[in-house]
């Protein structure tokens, strides 16, 4: 299955929890993992592909996840991940739907035409993901420069 398993049990899903605590004021609470509407779980520490408008899908590591909820309904209104980009010193806040699992979606996200910093970022992410699948390893070696 494509679900990543995290060590923590603290999960926020998109169903109203009936939680009386209102998060409408102050910072959104941090969580260690979050369930997406499509059934995937994103966890702190995950290696993912992330997308920013105007840039290609790029490998990143999830540093933190925040969930803002509506005070009146308790529904999650904004779920964001703070990611650090491989091959770059910068971090960004992105909506969770703009992330996809690195290994599972490697073939559809990897851009064979890109070289240089992109390739280095991919190699860093691949070694961080450690459990390189034979398909990913074959893709990487096939396109080494």
mmCIF file of C-alpha atoms in Angstrom:
data_model
loop_
_atom_site.group_PDB
_atom_site.id
_atom_site.type_symbol
_atom_site.label_atom_id
_atom_site.label_comp_id
_atom_site.label_asym_id
_atom_site.label_seq_id
_atom_site.Cartn_x
_atom_site.Cartn_y
_atom_site.Cartn_z
ATOM 1 C CA UNK A 1 0.000 0.000 0.000
ATOM 2 C CA UNK A 2 1.142 3.543 -0.588
ATOM 3 C CA UNK A 3 0.371 4.812 2.919
ATOM 4 C CA UNK A 4 3.435 6.053 4.734
ATOM 5 C CA UNK A 5 3.494 4.957 8.333
ATOM 6 C CA UNK A 6 4.641 7.451 10.902
ATOM 7 C CA UNK A 7 5.791 6.719 14.385
ATOM 8 C CA UNK A 8 3.379 9.148 16.027
ATOM 9 C CA UNK A 9 -0.297 8.433 16.550
ATOM 10 C CA UNK A 10 -1.337 12.081 16.352
ATOM 11 C CA UNK A 11 -3.379 12.291 13.160
ATOM 12 C CA UNK A 12 -5.679 15.031 11.961
ATOM 13 C CA UNK A 13 -8.170 14.105 9.308
ATOM 14 C CA UNK A 14 -10.573 16.324 7.464
ATOM 15 C CA UNK A 15 -13.704 15.180 9.272
ATOM 16 C CA UNK A 16 -15.111 17.471 11.972
ATOM 17 C CA UNK A 17 -13.877 16.099 15.249
ATOM 18 C CA UNK A 18 -16.424 17.729 17.532
ATOM 19 C CA UNK A 19 -13.429 19.217 19.347
ATOM 20 C CA UNK A 20 -14.641 22.191 21.424
ATOM 21 C CA UNK A 21 -11.236 23.890 21.217
ATOM 22 C CA UNK A 22 -11.245 26.776 18.789
ATOM 23 C CA UNK A 23 -8.137 27.471 16.752
ATOM 24 C CA UNK A 24 -9.513 30.584 15.092
ATOM 25 C CA UNK A 25 -7.104 32.826 16.982
ATOM 26 C CA UNK A 26 -3.384 32.348 17.415
ATOM 27 C CA UNK A 27 -1.061 30.080 15.468
ATOM 28 C CA UNK A 28 -2.318 26.873 13.925
ATOM 29 C CA UNK A 29 -1.349 23.815 15.979
ATOM 30 C CA UNK A 30 1.494 21.659 14.755
ATOM 31 C CA UNK A 31 0.879 17.993 14.096
ATOM 32 C CA UNK A 32 3.261 15.196 13.191
ATOM 33 C CA UNK A 33 1.124 13.755 10.427
ATOM 34 C CA UNK A 34 -1.994 14.580 8.493
ATOM 35 C CA UNK A 35 -4.485 12.550 6.476
ATOM 36 C CA UNK A 36 -5.304 13.994 3.050
ATOM 37 C CA UNK A 37 -8.715 13.790 1.358
ATOM 38 C CA UNK A 38 -7.334 11.219 -1.109
ATOM 39 C CA UNK A 39 -6.432 8.880 1.760
ATOM 40 C CA UNK A 40 -2.675 9.537 1.758
ATOM 41 C CA UNK A 41 -0.890 10.388 4.984
ATOM 42 C CA UNK A 42 1.780 13.080 5.037
ATOM 43 C CA UNK A 43 4.233 12.900 7.948
ATOM 44 C CA UNK A 44 6.942 15.148 9.310
ATOM 45 C CA UNK A 45 10.216 13.834 7.878
ATOM 46 C CA UNK A 46 8.650 12.497 4.664
ATOM 47 C CA UNK A 47 10.568 12.940 1.425
ATOM 48 C CA UNK A 48 8.114 14.380 -1.084
ATOM 49 C CA UNK A 49 7.786 16.099 -4.430
ATOM 50 C CA UNK A 50 6.493 19.635 -3.910
ATOM 51 C CA UNK A 51 5.149 22.149 -6.409
ATOM 52 C CA UNK A 52 5.415 25.926 -6.458
ATOM 53 C CA UNK A 53 3.776 27.867 -9.272
ATOM 54 C CA UNK A 54 6.291 28.584 -12.040
ATOM 55 C CA UNK A 55 8.715 25.844 -10.931
ATOM 56 C CA UNK A 56 8.934 22.122 -11.747
ATOM 57 C CA UNK A 57 8.020 19.477 -9.161
ATOM 58 C CA UNK A 58 11.055 19.465 -6.852
ATOM 59 C CA UNK A 59 12.147 17.090 -4.055
ATOM 60 C CA UNK A 60 11.715 18.327 -0.490
ATOM 61 C CA UNK A 61 11.564 17.093 3.113
ATOM 62 C CA UNK A 62 8.546 17.846 5.319
ATOM 63 C CA UNK A 63 9.797 19.805 8.352
ATOM 64 C CA UNK A 64 6.455 20.528 9.991
ATOM 65 C CA UNK A 65 2.700 20.401 9.424
ATOM 66 C CA UNK A 66 0.144 22.906 10.707
ATOM 67 C CA UNK A 67 -3.632 22.552 10.644
ATOM 68 C CA UNK A 68 -5.856 25.604 11.017
ATOM 69 C CA UNK A 69 -9.465 24.838 11.942
ATOM 70 C CA UNK A 70 -12.586 26.943 11.828
ATOM 71 C CA UNK A 71 -13.586 27.884 15.329
ATOM 72 C CA UNK A 72 -17.317 27.352 14.772
ATOM 73 C CA UNK A 73 -17.201 23.998 12.960
ATOM 74 C CA UNK A 74 -13.813 22.495 13.861
ATOM 75 C CA UNK A 75 -13.293 21.723 10.161
ATOM 76 C CA UNK A 76 -9.723 21.883 8.939
ATOM 77 C CA UNK A 77 -9.586 24.938 6.700
ATOM 78 C CA UNK A 78 -5.895 25.116 5.948
ATOM 79 C CA UNK A 79 -3.325 22.364 6.158
ATOM 80 C CA UNK A 80 0.195 23.434 5.356
ATOM 81 C CA UNK A 81 3.565 21.766 5.386
ATOM 82 C CA UNK A 82 6.843 23.564 5.883
ATOM 83 C CA UNK A 83 9.320 21.928 3.527
ATOM 84 C CA UNK A 84 13.050 22.253 3.010
ATOM 85 C CA UNK A 85 14.083 21.974 -0.629
ATOM 86 C CA UNK A 86 16.826 19.545 -1.567
ATOM 87 C CA UNK A 87 19.769 21.316 -3.213
ATOM 88 C CA UNK A 88 18.688 24.671 -1.745
ATOM 89 C CA UNK A 89 18.979 26.396 1.645
ATOM 90 C CA UNK A 90 15.386 27.689 1.461
ATOM 91 C CA UNK A 91 12.175 26.483 3.075
ATOM 92 C CA UNK A 92 8.582 27.122 2.002
ATOM 93 C CA UNK A 93 5.059 26.740 3.364
ATOM 94 C CA UNK A 94 2.839 24.794 0.971
ATOM 95 C CA UNK A 95 -0.714 23.451 1.084
ATOM 96 C CA UNK A 96 -0.589 19.688 1.661
ATOM 97 C CA UNK A 97 -2.294 18.855 -1.676
ATOM 98 C CA UNK A 98 0.785 20.355 -3.409
ATOM 99 C CA UNK A 99 2.913 17.491 -2.093
ATOM 100 C CA UNK A 100 3.184 13.987 -3.470
ATOM 101 C CA UNK A 101 5.165 10.993 -2.150
ATOM 102 C CA UNK A 102 8.694 10.953 -3.581
ATOM 103 C CA UNK A 103 9.173 7.267 -4.341
ATOM 104 C CA UNK A 104 5.620 6.355 -5.354
ATOM 105 C CA UNK A 105 5.291 9.186 -7.861
ATOM 106 C CA UNK A 106 8.936 9.282 -8.974
ATOM 107 C CA UNK A 107 8.353 8.179 -12.561
ATOM 108 C CA UNK A 108 5.575 10.693 -13.198
ATOM 109 C CA UNK A 109 7.347 13.630 -11.470
ATOM 110 C CA UNK A 110 10.991 13.123 -12.524
ATOM 111 C CA UNK A 111 12.012 15.392 -15.406
ATOM 112 C CA UNK A 112 14.627 13.548 -17.503
ATOM 113 C CA UNK A 113 15.556 16.717 -19.403
ATOM 114 C CA UNK A 114 16.709 18.687 -16.360
ATOM 115 C CA UNK A 115 20.377 18.692 -15.330
ATOM 116 C CA UNK A 116 22.674 20.411 -12.832
ATOM 117 C CA UNK A 117 21.160 21.466 -9.498
ATOM 118 C CA UNK A 118 17.965 19.508 -10.242
ATOM 119 C CA UNK A 119 19.916 16.240 -10.613
ATOM 120 C CA UNK A 120 21.867 16.913 -7.424
ATOM 121 C CA UNK A 121 18.618 17.624 -5.541
ATOM 122 C CA UNK A 122 17.108 14.365 -6.867
ATOM 123 C CA UNK A 123 20.190 12.382 -5.816
ATOM 124 C CA UNK A 124 20.095 13.939 -2.306
ATOM 125 C CA UNK A 125 16.377 13.195 -1.946
ATOM 126 C CA UNK A 126 16.838 9.650 -3.229
ATOM 127 C CA UNK A 127 19.574 8.914 -0.694
ATOM 128 C CA UNK A 128 17.463 10.515 2.062
ATOM 129 C CA UNK A 129 14.531 8.303 1.063
ATOM 130 C CA UNK A 130 17.022 5.394 1.401
ATOM 131 C CA UNK A 131 14.692 2.610 0.344
ATOM 132 C CA UNK A 132 15.391 3.253 -3.323
ATOM 133 C CA UNK A 133 13.263 1.015 -5.464
ATOM 134 C CA UNK A 134 14.989 -0.732 -8.372
ATOM 135 C CA UNK A 135 12.885 1.403 -10.760
ATOM 136 C CA UNK A 136 14.078 4.661 -9.187
ATOM 137 C CA UNK A 137 17.687 3.437 -9.103
ATOM 138 C CA UNK A 138 17.469 2.444 -12.772
ATOM 139 C CA UNK A 139 16.035 5.852 -13.697
ATOM 140 C CA UNK A 140 18.754 7.680 -11.784
ATOM 141 C CA UNK A 141 21.650 5.691 -13.257
ATOM 142 C CA UNK A 142 20.154 5.801 -16.744
ATOM 143 C CA UNK A 143 20.243 9.605 -16.733
ATOM 144 C CA UNK A 144 23.438 10.320 -14.815
ATOM 145 C CA UNK A 145 25.576 13.011 -16.418
#
